[in-house]
Structure formats: structure tokens, C-alpha cells
Amino acid sequence: MPSVTVEVASVLSAFTNDVTRLRAQGQTVGAALEDLLRRHPALRPRLFGDDGTLREHVLIFVNEERVAYRGGAGPTLAPGDRIHVLQAVSGG
Amino acid sequence: MTPPVDLLVGTSNGAFHLRADSRRRSWKLRGPMLQGWKVLHISADTRGRGTTLYAGIDHTAFGPTIMRSSDWGRTWAQVGTPPRFGRGAPGTLKAVWTIVPGRASEPQTLFAGVADAALFRSTDQGQSWTELKGLQRHPSRPGWSPGNGGLCTHTILLDPRDPKHLSVGISAVGFLDSTDGGRTFSMRNEGLPAVVATKAHPQGSCVHTVVADPTNSRRLYMQNHQGMFRSRDGGERWRRCESGLPGPFGFPLVMHPQDPRSLYSAPLQGDYHRCFPKGRMRLYRTSDGGTSWKPIGKGLPDRHFYGGVLRHALAVDGCDPAGVYVGTTNGHLFGSADEGRTFRRLPGDYNRIMSVRTVPVSS
């Protein structure tokens, strides 16, 4: 199973034991996030709404490319991939 | 000797802790805590061995939740199961507006008021939260309309003598009273102006803050969107009490810690301008239970001050003479150690100040 890096926005560090660079395992973005959330359950409601979909203003990047992930399995991962969990920003 | 005073300040970007010396002349500022998060409300629970802080926070991307700290904000953790609506609920969790420690007789219990228009209770020191569904089931609920801040349950009053009796204030719904611990609520808007009248809820009134006399819980005071009111019968009937105020509009209202006939308010120019009238910051005080109000605040800005005060951003401490603290929407923090006669700037320039709370002196 691919081992990947997940970097979360610094504002989320209070939900990940003050660490923003984390390790996760999973064949897909969804599986890797699920693995991460098993170890950091406080993070789940910050990323996903009550309906189980990704919050509207949360963005997922894989290897610095934005992926259209809102929930479920999502794109396939390769060993060493880097996932970034960021907030949508707009304006100047 | 007066004990030190602790002040908790929630802003649109993080929270801060200020501690005064016993004379309340010198303040030490610590923070920011919870940086990047909007801190709508921060409160202290002093009923246990130590002091536990609770913060209702929100973020555009990552949503609202409740954080808890048992080391004066050095570290924070999300409560185990934050407030969450069940399936079929009429709204979604949009903000945590207030967190209130329960009565002294129920040291494990806390209450949280949230948007949309709901009341949650924790019976395990904030670890898990369950909705008290009396608000959701109220017959007029389909007609409830939000205020500018949403359908916010911002005020929770607990009757210290009756564990089943509690009341809430919701914008722009009204004042609701429960005598069965939150299973059912009665609307108590008689005498209040209707600001958002709908067919299902013709008396919808925009309550901004309500405070209760701790010596007589039937004696209530309310800053409403459309005026200042008081009730002598637990909210059965409200009457205006605005003599001396520069206008009807404002958000906060707090009671003097030793004198329940003495209250402080922060009237603003009006709902479109939400700033102090004529650019002059003044608080108002009544010493006769709302019959008359007088301006106070020597030392507050006299001109070109274009900020306001939000509902949780005015506080008093438990000292004698009482301290009065006020934070503004343009990020200034002021304190008075002489019951509000004179004010000084306290350390720090902040973002929009959402909440100013004192920690009970007895801690």
C-alpha cells in the first residue's frame, strides 16, 4: 500500500497534535485521508461536513496539482506522493 | 487585597489572555491563541479543581467547533464530540455563539448556544454534546428568520434555584423559556417589537442580549435590536426602559457584579451604522434598574472613533469597585477599575473583537 505524505494547513495543527506534516497509507486519496483521520479523529469534522463530503472551501492537492476530490475514493496514489490539504483563498 | 483579574479576548483572528495585577493598573498580554480562527466566544469554567477554558471558534474553510484548554490556553484540543445536528434537523451547525458552565450543583454540565437556533448540553465536562430539542420542535420554528449573524442562540440563562428552568435568546426569533430542562420552550415576546414577522411566527423579535438578576431570576433586562427592555415576571411581559439612552440600538448588556439594579450598555448609532454616535465612544449605566441611563467613560475616545461593540464584548469583573472591560469592532480594548467612571487603553491592537470575558475572581 503506498505510503504518502500529507501536509495540512497550519491552522489545523491544533487538530493534529501540533504537527502539519504527516504520514498516511492508502491506494487512493480517500483511503489515505481515512488512514490519517483514524489517527487524528478530531480532524474529521474540520475537513468533512455532516453529509460526509469535503467542506466546500477545503482543497486537496496531489503533488501540487489540485484534484477534484469531494469524497469517496478519489484519485489513485503512488508511493511517495504528497497530498496537501489547504483552504480555498480568494481575493488579494 | 483585590485578587488578579484575568481577561479573555476573542477576536476575528485568535484569542488573547490578559492578566492584571491586584490594582488592575498593570496588564500582561499573552497570545495569540488559536491563531487563524475566529473566536466568537471564550469562557472559563472555574467549578473544578483548575480553570478550564472553552472557545467557540469558526473558520471559513474548516467550520465551527468547540475547543478546550486546561492550561490557560497554552494548548488547545477539540472537545471529543462537538455539537452536531442529527438527521432531519432543520438547520446545520454554522457557529458556536456561547458556552456557559452549568449550575454549581451540576459541575459536569455545560451548555452551548449555536446557529442554527439550537441549544446543546454536555454532561461530561464538555467532552460530548447533545442537542436539547425543544427549540427544534417549537411550533413556530418553520417561521423563524435569522438576524445579521444568522439564527444565533447567543444567550443562555440558567435559573440557579431550579435545575429544570432555563431561558435562551435567539436572533431574530426572540426570548424563549423552558421549565422542563429544554424539552419544550415557550415564546416570551409579549411587549417586544416584531422585526421579522412571518405567518408562522408573527412576533419574531431580534433579541441581542438578555441578563437576569441573580437575586431574582424573574427580573430580566434585554438589549433588543429595537430598544432596551425589562421584565419583572420572567419575560411574560416586556416594557421599554430607555430614558437617557441616545438611541434604541446596541448589542451588549451586563450587570454590575454586586448591584443588580446597576447595568452597563453600549448604544450604537443604529442598525445600518453600528458605530458609536457622532464618532464618540461612550458606555451607558443605569443605577436604578433601567429607569434612567447616564453616559460614562471618561478616557474613552471622544472623536473620530468609528467602531462599535459586539454582544459578548462588554464585561465586568467581580472586584469591588467593579472593573468594566470593553472591546471594539476596530480592535481596541479598554478597561476601567472604578466602575466605569474612567477608562484606559489595555495592551494590544487587535482584529475585530468578538468577545471579552472575565474569569470569576473566586478562582
Tab-separated table of C-alpha atoms in Angstrom:
chain	number	residue	atom	x	y	z
A	1	MET	CA	0.000	0.000	0.000
A	2	PRO	CA	1.525	3.378	-0.974
A	3	SER	CA	2.943	5.437	1.839
A	4	VAL	CA	2.386	9.150	1.225
A	5	THR	CA	2.946	12.478	2.928
A	6	VAL	CA	0.002	14.624	3.928
A	7	GLU	CA	0.601	18.274	4.714
A	8	VAL	CA	-2.260	20.141	6.342
A	9	ALA	CA	-2.743	23.886	6.658
A	10	SER	CA	-1.011	25.247	9.753
A	11	VAL	CA	-4.329	26.451	11.146
A	12	LEU	CA	-5.253	22.773	11.546
A	13	SER	CA	-2.277	21.920	13.740
A	14	ALA	CA	-4.457	22.074	16.861
A	15	PHE	CA	-6.243	19.022	15.473
A	16	THR	CA	-3.109	17.016	14.605
A	17	ASN	CA	-1.028	17.228	17.783
A	18	ASP	CA	0.741	20.359	16.528
A	19	VAL	CA	2.162	18.530	13.505
A	20	THR	CA	1.392	19.697	9.976
A	21	ARG	CA	3.435	17.138	8.027
A	22	LEU	CA	2.045	13.664	8.495
A	23	ARG	CA	2.345	10.177	7.033
A	24	ALA	CA	-0.525	8.110	5.692
A	25	GLN	CA	-1.078	4.974	3.727
A	26	GLY	CA	-3.654	4.322	1.026
A	27	GLN	CA	-4.190	3.355	-2.589
A	28	THR	CA	-6.316	6.452	-3.160
A	29	VAL	CA	-6.701	9.986	-1.807
A	30	GLY	CA	-9.814	8.873	0.074
A	31	ALA	CA	-8.054	5.883	1.624
A	32	ALA	CA	-5.033	7.970	2.642
A	33	LEU	CA	-7.246	10.620	4.240
A	34	GLU	CA	-9.208	7.906	6.004
A	35	ASP	CA	-5.960	6.455	7.362
A	36	LEU	CA	-4.951	9.913	8.562
A	37	LEU	CA	-8.321	10.552	10.204
A	38	ARG	CA	-8.179	7.247	12.057
A	39	ARG	CA	-5.120	8.542	13.873
A	40	HIS	CA	-6.388	12.138	14.145
A	41	PRO	CA	-10.154	11.828	14.556
A	42	ALA	CA	-10.502	15.474	15.686
A	43	LEU	CA	-9.597	16.451	12.130
A	44	ARG	CA	-12.569	14.708	10.524
A	45	PRO	CA	-15.271	17.320	11.219
A	46	ARG	CA	-12.865	20.060	10.152
A	47	LEU	CA	-12.463	18.516	6.682
A	48	PHE	CA	-15.822	16.841	6.128
A	49	GLY	CA	-19.337	18.122	6.724
A	50	ASP	CA	-22.132	16.182	8.385
A	51	ASP	CA	-23.090	14.734	4.998
A	52	GLY	CA	-19.646	13.131	4.594
A	53	THR	CA	-18.488	15.322	1.715
A	54	LEU	CA	-15.426	17.525	1.842
A	55	ARG	CA	-16.207	21.013	3.149
A	56	GLU	CA	-16.842	23.496	0.377
A	57	HIS	CA	-13.719	25.606	0.944
A	58	VAL	CA	-11.267	22.765	1.568
A	59	LEU	CA	-8.963	21.967	-1.340
A	60	ILE	CA	-6.906	18.820	-1.965
A	61	PHE	CA	-3.705	18.883	-3.994
A	62	VAL	CA	-1.655	15.831	-5.013
A	63	ASN	CA	1.942	16.606	-5.943
A	64	GLU	CA	0.964	20.278	-6.212
A	65	GLU	CA	-1.856	19.610	-8.681
A	66	ARG	CA	-5.341	20.317	-7.494
A	67	VAL	CA	-7.608	17.277	-7.678
A	68	ALA	CA	-11.381	17.438	-7.852
A	69	TYR	CA	-11.877	15.427	-4.697
A	70	ARG	CA	-15.069	15.874	-2.655
A	71	GLY	CA	-15.322	12.440	-1.041
A	72	GLY	CA	-15.147	8.723	-1.699
A	73	ALA	CA	-12.073	7.002	-3.144
A	74	GLY	CA	-10.787	9.714	-5.475
A	75	PRO	CA	-7.548	9.605	-7.469
A	76	THR	CA	-5.068	6.745	-7.168
A	77	LEU	CA	-1.808	7.388	-5.330
A	78	ALA	CA	1.769	6.185	-5.895
A	79	PRO	CA	4.391	5.664	-3.172
A	80	GLY	CA	5.947	8.981	-2.109
A	81	ASP	CA	3.072	11.143	-3.331
A	82	ARG	CA	2.451	14.358	-1.440
A	83	ILE	CA	-1.078	15.402	-0.519
A	84	HIS	CA	-1.733	18.970	0.587
A	85	VAL	CA	-4.897	19.868	2.483
A	86	LEU	CA	-5.463	23.588	2.083
A	87	GLN	CA	-8.161	26.184	2.414
A	88	ALA	CA	-9.618	27.965	-0.581
A	89	VAL	CA	-8.435	31.546	-0.730
A	90	SER	CA	-9.683	34.305	-2.926
A	91	GLY	CA	-9.125	37.979	-3.343
A	92	GLY	CA	-5.952	39.932	-2.788
B	1	MET	CA	-6.274	42.938	48.639
B	2	THR	CA	-8.048	42.520	45.311
B	3	PRO	CA	-7.044	39.298	43.525
B	4	PRO	CA	-5.647	39.495	39.997
B	5	VAL	CA	-8.127	39.761	37.154
B	6	ASP	CA	-7.998	37.545	34.084
B	7	LEU	CA	-9.449	38.771	30.824
B	8	LEU	CA	-10.135	36.521	27.839
B	9	VAL	CA	-10.417	38.256	24.492
B	10	GLY	CA	-11.753	36.522	21.390
B	11	THR	CA	-11.135	38.179	18.033
B	12	SER	CA	-11.727	37.504	14.363
B	13	ASN	CA	-8.169	36.139	14.340
B	14	GLY	CA	-7.298	34.300	17.517
B	15	ALA	CA	-7.732	34.785	21.238
B	16	PHE	CA	-5.716	36.523	23.932
B	17	HIS	CA	-5.302	36.340	27.688
B	18	LEU	CA	-4.616	39.428	29.754
B	19	ARG	CA	-3.836	39.249	33.465
B	20	ALA	CA	-3.834	42.296	35.694
B	21	ASP	CA	-2.015	42.889	38.924
B	22	SER	CA	-4.109	43.284	42.046
B	23	ARG	CA	-4.559	47.021	41.454
B	24	ARG	CA	-5.616	46.448	37.823
B	25	ARG	CA	-3.069	49.000	36.668
B	26	SER	CA	-0.553	46.760	35.007
B	27	TRP	CA	-1.582	44.124	32.456
B	28	LYS	CA	0.334	41.266	30.895
B	29	LEU	CA	-0.786	40.150	27.455
B	30	ARG	CA	-0.364	36.590	26.210
B	31	GLY	CA	-1.291	35.280	22.781
B	32	PRO	CA	-2.355	34.864	20.114
B	33	MET	CA	-4.010	31.582	20.868
B	34	LEU	CA	-5.998	29.724	18.194
B	35	GLN	CA	-4.418	31.938	15.557
B	36	GLY	CA	-6.257	31.941	12.242
B	37	TRP	CA	-9.583	31.064	13.867
B	38	LYS	CA	-12.460	33.408	14.572
B	39	VAL	CA	-13.154	33.156	18.295
B	40	LEU	CA	-16.781	34.104	18.800
B	41	HIS	CA	-16.852	33.316	22.474
B	42	ILE	CA	-14.373	32.249	25.088
B	43	SER	CA	-15.384	31.379	28.617
B	44	ALA	CA	-13.849	29.941	31.758
B	45	ASP	CA	-15.195	27.155	33.913
B	46	THR	CA	-13.857	27.513	37.449
B	47	ARG	CA	-16.056	24.920	39.132
B	48	GLY	CA	-13.484	22.136	39.109
B	49	ARG	CA	-10.010	21.933	40.586
B	50	GLY	CA	-8.463	24.138	37.943
B	51	THR	CA	-9.738	26.580	35.373
B	52	THR	CA	-10.878	25.159	32.043
B	53	LEU	CA	-11.254	27.451	29.057
B	54	TYR	CA	-13.791	26.813	26.316
B	55	ALA	CA	-13.759	28.603	22.981
B	56	GLY	CA	-16.406	28.636	20.293
B	57	ILE	CA	-14.379	29.022	17.104
B	58	ASP	CA	-15.102	29.220	13.404
B	59	HIS	CA	-13.185	29.180	10.128
B	60	THR	CA	-14.399	29.804	6.589
B	61	ALA	CA	-12.906	26.580	5.292
B	62	PHE	CA	-12.795	24.317	8.321
B	63	GLY	CA	-16.058	25.168	10.044
B	64	PRO	CA	-17.180	25.790	13.620
B	65	THR	CA	-16.322	23.791	16.722
B	66	ILE	CA	-15.572	23.961	20.444
B	67	MET	CA	-12.006	23.911	21.732
B	68	ARG	CA	-10.928	23.295	25.307
B	69	SER	CA	-7.805	24.145	27.278
B	70	SER	CA	-6.842	23.216	30.818
B	71	ASP	CA	-3.553	25.142	30.858
B	72	TRP	CA	-4.776	28.697	30.303
B	73	GLY	CA	-4.634	28.430	26.539
B	74	ARG	CA	-1.091	27.153	26.098
B	75	THR	CA	-2.533	24.086	24.411
B	76	TRP	CA	-5.997	23.520	22.973
B	77	ALA	CA	-7.830	20.407	21.886
B	78	GLN	CA	-11.156	19.982	20.216
B	79	VAL	CA	-13.777	18.504	22.534
B	80	GLY	CA	-14.349	14.804	21.859
B	81	THR	CA	-17.735	15.085	20.145
B	82	PRO	CA	-18.510	18.684	19.194
B	83	PRO	CA	-22.135	19.801	18.761
B	84	ARG	CA	-23.633	18.205	15.682
B	85	PHE	CA	-27.161	18.031	14.391
B	86	GLY	CA	-28.831	14.703	13.813
B	87	ARG	CA	-30.564	13.678	10.631
B	88	GLY	CA	-33.688	15.620	9.785
B	89	ALA	CA	-32.663	18.666	11.803
B	90	PRO	CA	-33.982	21.962	10.439
B	91	GLY	CA	-30.522	23.527	10.165
B	92	THR	CA	-26.798	22.921	10.110
B	93	LEU	CA	-24.101	23.870	12.593
B	94	LYS	CA	-22.949	27.309	11.454
B	95	ALA	CA	-21.392	28.833	14.578
B	96	VAL	CA	-20.938	28.299	18.306
B	97	TRP	CA	-22.130	31.532	19.865
B	98	THR	CA	-21.881	30.932	23.568
B	99	ILE	CA	-20.613	28.315	26.017
B	100	VAL	CA	-21.994	28.534	29.542
B	101	PRO	CA	-20.873	26.450	32.520
B	102	GLY	CA	-23.839	24.845	34.284
B	103	ARG	CA	-25.041	25.485	37.796
B	104	ALA	CA	-22.780	24.875	40.772
B	105	SER	CA	-24.921	21.858	41.610
B	106	GLU	CA	-24.088	20.196	38.258
B	107	PRO	CA	-20.313	20.590	37.913
B	108	GLN	CA	-20.014	18.278	34.903
B	109	THR	CA	-22.611	20.195	32.866
B	110	LEU	CA	-22.148	22.924	30.258
B	111	PHE	CA	-24.484	24.464	27.703
B	112	ALA	CA	-23.715	25.775	24.231
B	113	GLY	CA	-25.836	28.050	22.089
B	114	VAL	CA	-25.285	27.602	18.364
B	115	ALA	CA	-26.562	28.640	14.982
B	116	ASP	CA	-28.892	27.468	13.548
B	117	ALA	CA	-31.084	28.231	16.581
B	118	ALA	CA	-30.151	25.329	18.832
B	119	LEU	CA	-29.111	24.552	22.369
B	120	PHE	CA	-26.672	21.770	23.224
B	121	ARG	CA	-25.751	20.328	26.609
B	122	SER	CA	-22.734	18.418	27.806
B	123	THR	CA	-22.874	16.365	31.000
B	124	ASP	CA	-19.254	15.195	30.859
B	125	GLN	CA	-17.282	18.444	31.195
B	126	GLY	CA	-17.610	19.349	27.555
B	127	GLN	CA	-16.387	16.067	26.112
B	128	SER	CA	-19.614	15.244	24.251
B	129	TRP	CA	-22.645	17.362	23.376
B	130	THR	CA	-26.290	16.510	22.844
B	131	GLU	CA	-28.972	18.762	21.444
B	132	LEU	CA	-31.885	19.728	23.697
B	133	LYS	CA	-34.556	19.531	21.058
B	134	GLY	CA	-37.213	21.821	22.476
B	135	LEU	CA	-36.146	24.626	20.136
B	136	GLN	CA	-36.169	22.386	17.100
B	137	ARG	CA	-39.691	21.196	17.940
B	138	HIS	CA	-41.188	24.605	18.711
B	139	PRO	CA	-44.410	25.048	16.726
B	140	SER	CA	-43.290	28.396	15.310
B	141	ARG	CA	-39.878	27.064	14.202
B	142	PRO	CA	-40.705	26.952	10.463
B	143	GLY	CA	-41.258	30.715	10.585
B	144	TRP	CA	-38.011	31.648	12.339
B	145	SER	CA	-35.835	34.121	10.432
B	146	PRO	CA	-32.154	34.858	11.006
B	147	GLY	CA	-30.612	38.123	12.101
B	148	ASN	CA	-27.456	39.560	10.588
B	149	GLY	CA	-25.378	36.941	12.407
B	150	GLY	CA	-27.679	34.062	11.488
B	151	LEU	CA	-30.111	32.159	13.694
B	152	CYS	CA	-27.803	32.541	16.652
B	153	THR	CA	-28.581	31.242	20.113
B	154	HIS	CA	-26.383	33.776	21.856
B	155	THR	CA	-27.841	33.969	25.354
B	156	ILE	CA	-28.389	31.129	27.832
B	157	LEU	CA	-29.756	31.935	31.290
B	158	LEU	CA	-29.796	29.235	33.949
B	159	ASP	CA	-32.059	29.601	36.958
B	160	PRO	CA	-29.725	28.915	39.897
B	161	ARG	CA	-32.637	27.699	42.045
B	162	ASP	CA	-34.394	25.411	39.588
B	163	PRO	CA	-32.345	22.902	37.567
B	164	LYS	CA	-35.191	22.469	35.082
B	165	HIS	CA	-35.607	26.178	34.367
B	166	LEU	CA	-33.553	27.853	31.644
B	167	SER	CA	-34.062	30.523	29.005
B	168	VAL	CA	-32.433	31.429	25.712
B	169	GLY	CA	-32.231	34.471	23.453
B	170	ILE	CA	-32.097	33.920	19.696
B	171	SER	CA	-31.692	36.447	16.893
B	172	ALA	CA	-34.046	37.245	15.263
B	173	VAL	CA	-36.502	34.886	16.963
B	174	GLY	CA	-36.998	36.090	20.498
B	175	PHE	CA	-36.739	35.064	24.136
B	176	LEU	CA	-37.758	31.507	24.967
B	177	ASP	CA	-38.289	29.934	28.363
B	178	SER	CA	-38.193	26.283	29.395
B	179	THR	CA	-39.306	24.779	32.696
B	180	ASP	CA	-38.523	21.182	31.741
B	181	GLY	CA	-34.806	21.365	31.089
B	182	GLY	CA	-35.063	22.248	27.409
B	183	ARG	CA	-37.574	19.624	26.265
B	184	THR	CA	-40.096	22.359	25.452
B	185	PHE	CA	-39.906	26.138	25.224
B	186	SER	CA	-42.458	28.945	25.497
B	187	MET	CA	-42.001	32.088	23.405
B	188	ARG	CA	-41.823	35.167	25.657
B	189	ASN	CA	-42.016	38.113	23.247
B	190	GLU	CA	-45.036	39.976	24.630
B	191	GLY	CA	-44.249	43.691	24.546
B	192	LEU	CA	-41.259	43.316	22.214
B	193	PRO	CA	-41.285	44.815	18.710
B	194	ALA	CA	-41.544	42.334	15.854
B	195	VAL	CA	-38.661	42.847	13.479
B	196	VAL	CA	-39.060	39.796	11.286
B	197	ALA	CA	-42.735	38.866	11.341
B	198	THR	CA	-43.766	35.773	9.430
B	199	LYS	CA	-47.085	33.993	9.249
B	200	ALA	CA	-45.760	31.117	11.332
B	201	HIS	CA	-44.014	33.459	13.780
B	202	PRO	CA	-45.705	36.876	13.742
B	203	GLN	CA	-43.890	38.037	16.870
B	204	GLY	CA	-40.327	37.344	15.746
B	205	SER	CA	-38.150	39.792	17.648
B	206	CYS	CA	-34.426	40.414	17.346
B	207	VAL	CA	-33.041	39.840	20.824
B	208	HIS	CA	-29.420	40.952	21.144
B	209	THR	CA	-28.649	40.166	24.798
B	210	VAL	CA	-30.583	39.245	27.939
B	211	VAL	CA	-29.329	39.328	31.535
B	212	ALA	CA	-31.039	38.110	34.689
B	213	ASP	CA	-30.903	39.436	38.220
B	214	PRO	CA	-29.112	36.694	40.192
B	215	THR	CA	-31.163	37.577	43.285
B	216	ASN	CA	-34.477	37.323	41.421
B	217	SER	CA	-34.436	35.346	38.193
B	218	ARG	CA	-37.820	36.771	37.130
B	219	ARG	CA	-36.250	40.201	36.816
B	220	LEU	CA	-34.743	40.415	33.323
B	221	TYR	CA	-33.149	43.065	31.130
B	222	MET	CA	-32.833	42.921	27.358
B	223	GLN	CA	-30.946	44.853	24.720
B	224	ASN	CA	-33.095	44.315	21.659
B	225	HIS	CA	-32.390	45.377	18.081
B	226	GLN	CA	-35.167	47.902	18.539
B	227	GLY	CA	-34.735	49.083	22.092
B	228	MET	CA	-33.887	48.415	25.724
B	229	PHE	CA	-36.471	46.416	27.697
B	230	ARG	CA	-37.030	44.952	31.137
B	231	SER	CA	-39.367	42.367	32.572
B	232	ARG	CA	-40.438	41.818	36.155
B	233	ASP	CA	-42.151	38.487	35.503
B	234	GLY	CA	-39.609	36.243	33.821
B	235	GLY	CA	-40.299	37.570	30.343
B	236	GLU	CA	-44.098	37.224	30.409
B	237	ARG	CA	-44.281	40.917	29.576
B	238	TRP	CA	-41.564	43.313	28.431
B	239	ARG	CA	-41.559	47.105	28.790
B	240	ARG	CA	-39.213	49.704	27.371
B	241	CYS	CA	-36.615	51.255	29.712
B	242	GLU	CA	-34.637	53.659	27.528
B	243	SER	CA	-34.761	57.006	29.296
B	244	GLY	CA	-31.411	58.721	28.814
B	245	LEU	CA	-30.074	56.401	26.103
B	246	PRO	CA	-29.017	58.076	22.853
B	247	GLY	CA	-30.958	55.522	20.805
B	248	PRO	CA	-32.545	52.092	20.890
B	249	PHE	CA	-29.828	50.082	19.150
B	250	GLY	CA	-26.930	48.221	20.710
B	251	PHE	CA	-25.656	44.740	21.433
B	252	PRO	CA	-24.160	44.076	24.862
B	253	LEU	CA	-25.682	44.459	28.291
B	254	VAL	CA	-24.004	43.405	31.532
B	255	MET	CA	-24.986	43.603	35.166
B	256	HIS	CA	-22.877	45.016	37.950
B	257	PRO	CA	-21.429	42.113	39.964
B	258	GLN	CA	-22.704	43.362	43.332
B	259	ASP	CA	-25.635	45.626	42.468
B	260	PRO	CA	-28.358	44.018	40.332
B	261	ARG	CA	-30.030	47.383	39.713
B	262	SER	CA	-26.900	48.632	38.011
B	263	LEU	CA	-26.207	47.667	34.379
B	264	TYR	CA	-23.905	48.749	31.553
B	265	SER	CA	-24.738	49.054	27.859
B	266	ALA	CA	-23.030	50.291	24.697
B	267	PRO	CA	-25.627	52.049	22.489
B	268	LEU	CA	-24.722	52.433	18.825
B	269	GLN	CA	-25.943	54.795	16.166
B	270	GLY	CA	-28.314	52.325	14.525
B	271	ASP	CA	-28.542	49.088	12.645
B	272	TYR	CA	-27.118	50.489	9.412
B	273	HIS	CA	-24.173	52.229	11.017
B	274	ARG	CA	-23.362	50.089	14.066
B	275	CYS	CA	-20.845	52.661	15.337
B	276	PHE	CA	-20.897	54.968	18.338
B	277	PRO	CA	-22.986	58.087	17.710
B	278	LYS	CA	-21.035	61.087	16.399
B	279	GLY	CA	-17.742	59.185	16.493
B	280	ARG	CA	-17.698	59.417	20.296
B	281	MET	CA	-17.337	56.219	22.274
B	282	ARG	CA	-19.459	56.120	25.391
B	283	LEU	CA	-20.953	53.429	27.574
B	284	TYR	CA	-24.176	53.975	29.479
B	285	ARG	CA	-25.010	52.962	33.021
B	286	THR	CA	-28.237	52.640	34.903
B	287	SER	CA	-28.241	52.534	38.701
B	288	ASP	CA	-31.995	52.260	39.137
B	289	GLY	CA	-32.865	49.069	37.305
B	290	GLY	CA	-33.202	50.638	33.870
B	291	THR	CA	-35.447	53.560	34.786
B	292	SER	CA	-32.766	56.023	33.705
B	293	TRP	CA	-29.405	55.779	31.927
B	294	LYS	CA	-26.378	58.076	32.027
B	295	PRO	CA	-23.264	58.215	29.835
B	296	ILE	CA	-19.997	57.116	31.402
B	297	GLY	CA	-16.489	56.599	30.206
B	298	LYS	CA	-14.011	59.375	30.772
B	299	GLY	CA	-10.924	58.368	28.850
B	300	LEU	CA	-12.768	56.640	26.009
B	301	PRO	CA	-12.201	58.132	22.541
B	302	ASP	CA	-14.058	61.427	22.114
B	303	ARG	CA	-13.927	61.954	18.377
B	304	HIS	CA	-13.484	60.164	15.070
B	305	PHE	CA	-13.985	56.762	16.626
B	306	TYR	CA	-15.801	54.635	14.056
B	307	GLY	CA	-16.094	51.313	15.780
B	308	GLY	CA	-18.843	49.506	17.657
B	309	VAL	CA	-19.162	46.829	20.315
B	310	LEU	CA	-20.497	43.308	19.749
B	311	ARG	CA	-22.780	41.439	22.127
B	312	HIS	CA	-20.122	39.470	24.001
B	313	ALA	CA	-17.518	42.246	24.050
B	314	LEU	CA	-18.507	44.027	27.275
B	315	ALA	CA	-17.703	42.508	30.663
B	316	VAL	CA	-17.381	43.271	34.357
B	317	ASP	CA	-15.157	41.630	36.923
B	318	GLY	CA	-16.159	40.589	40.412
B	319	CYS	CA	-13.970	43.124	42.215
B	320	ASP	CA	-15.053	45.932	44.473
B	321	PRO	CA	-15.005	48.510	42.976
B	322	ALA	CA	-16.047	46.642	39.837
B	323	GLY	CA	-13.894	46.623	36.736
B	324	VAL	CA	-15.523	47.206	33.349
B	325	TYR	CA	-13.935	45.977	30.103
B	326	VAL	CA	-14.959	46.649	26.530
B	327	GLY	CA	-13.551	45.549	23.172
B	328	THR	CA	-14.475	47.196	19.904
B	329	THR	CA	-15.035	46.118	16.332
B	330	ASN	CA	-11.998	48.131	15.288
B	331	GLY	CA	-9.802	46.194	17.684
B	332	HIS	CA	-9.342	48.428	20.716
B	333	LEU	CA	-9.592	47.148	24.262
B	334	PHE	CA	-10.404	49.427	27.194
B	335	GLY	CA	-10.599	48.798	30.913
B	336	SER	CA	-11.904	50.630	33.941
B	337	ALA	CA	-11.022	49.859	37.559
B	338	ASP	CA	-13.547	52.304	39.019
B	339	GLU	CA	-16.957	51.018	37.903
B	340	GLY	CA	-16.717	52.676	34.500
B	341	ARG	CA	-16.034	56.258	35.565
B	342	THR	CA	-12.634	56.306	33.847
B	343	PHE	CA	-11.128	54.047	31.211
B	344	ARG	CA	-7.652	53.319	29.935
B	345	ARG	CA	-6.460	51.500	26.815
B	346	LEU	CA	-5.324	47.992	27.665
B	347	PRO	CA	-2.352	46.414	25.872
B	348	GLY	CA	-2.752	45.233	22.299
B	349	ASP	CA	-4.214	46.297	18.981
B	350	TYR	CA	-6.443	43.545	17.721
B	351	ASN	CA	-8.579	42.411	14.869
B	352	ARG	CA	-12.345	42.734	15.316
B	353	ILE	CA	-13.055	41.906	18.957
B	354	MET	CA	-15.832	39.336	19.211
B	355	SER	CA	-15.763	38.533	22.904
B	356	VAL	CA	-14.404	39.910	26.177
B	357	ARG	CA	-14.941	37.730	29.239
B	358	THR	CA	-13.595	37.887	32.772
B	359	VAL	CA	-12.725	34.855	34.811
B	360	PRO	CA	-14.620	34.690	38.093
B	361	VAL	CA	-12.452	36.192	40.785
B	362	SER	CA	-13.151	33.359	43.192
B	363	SER	CA	-10.920	31.124	41.084
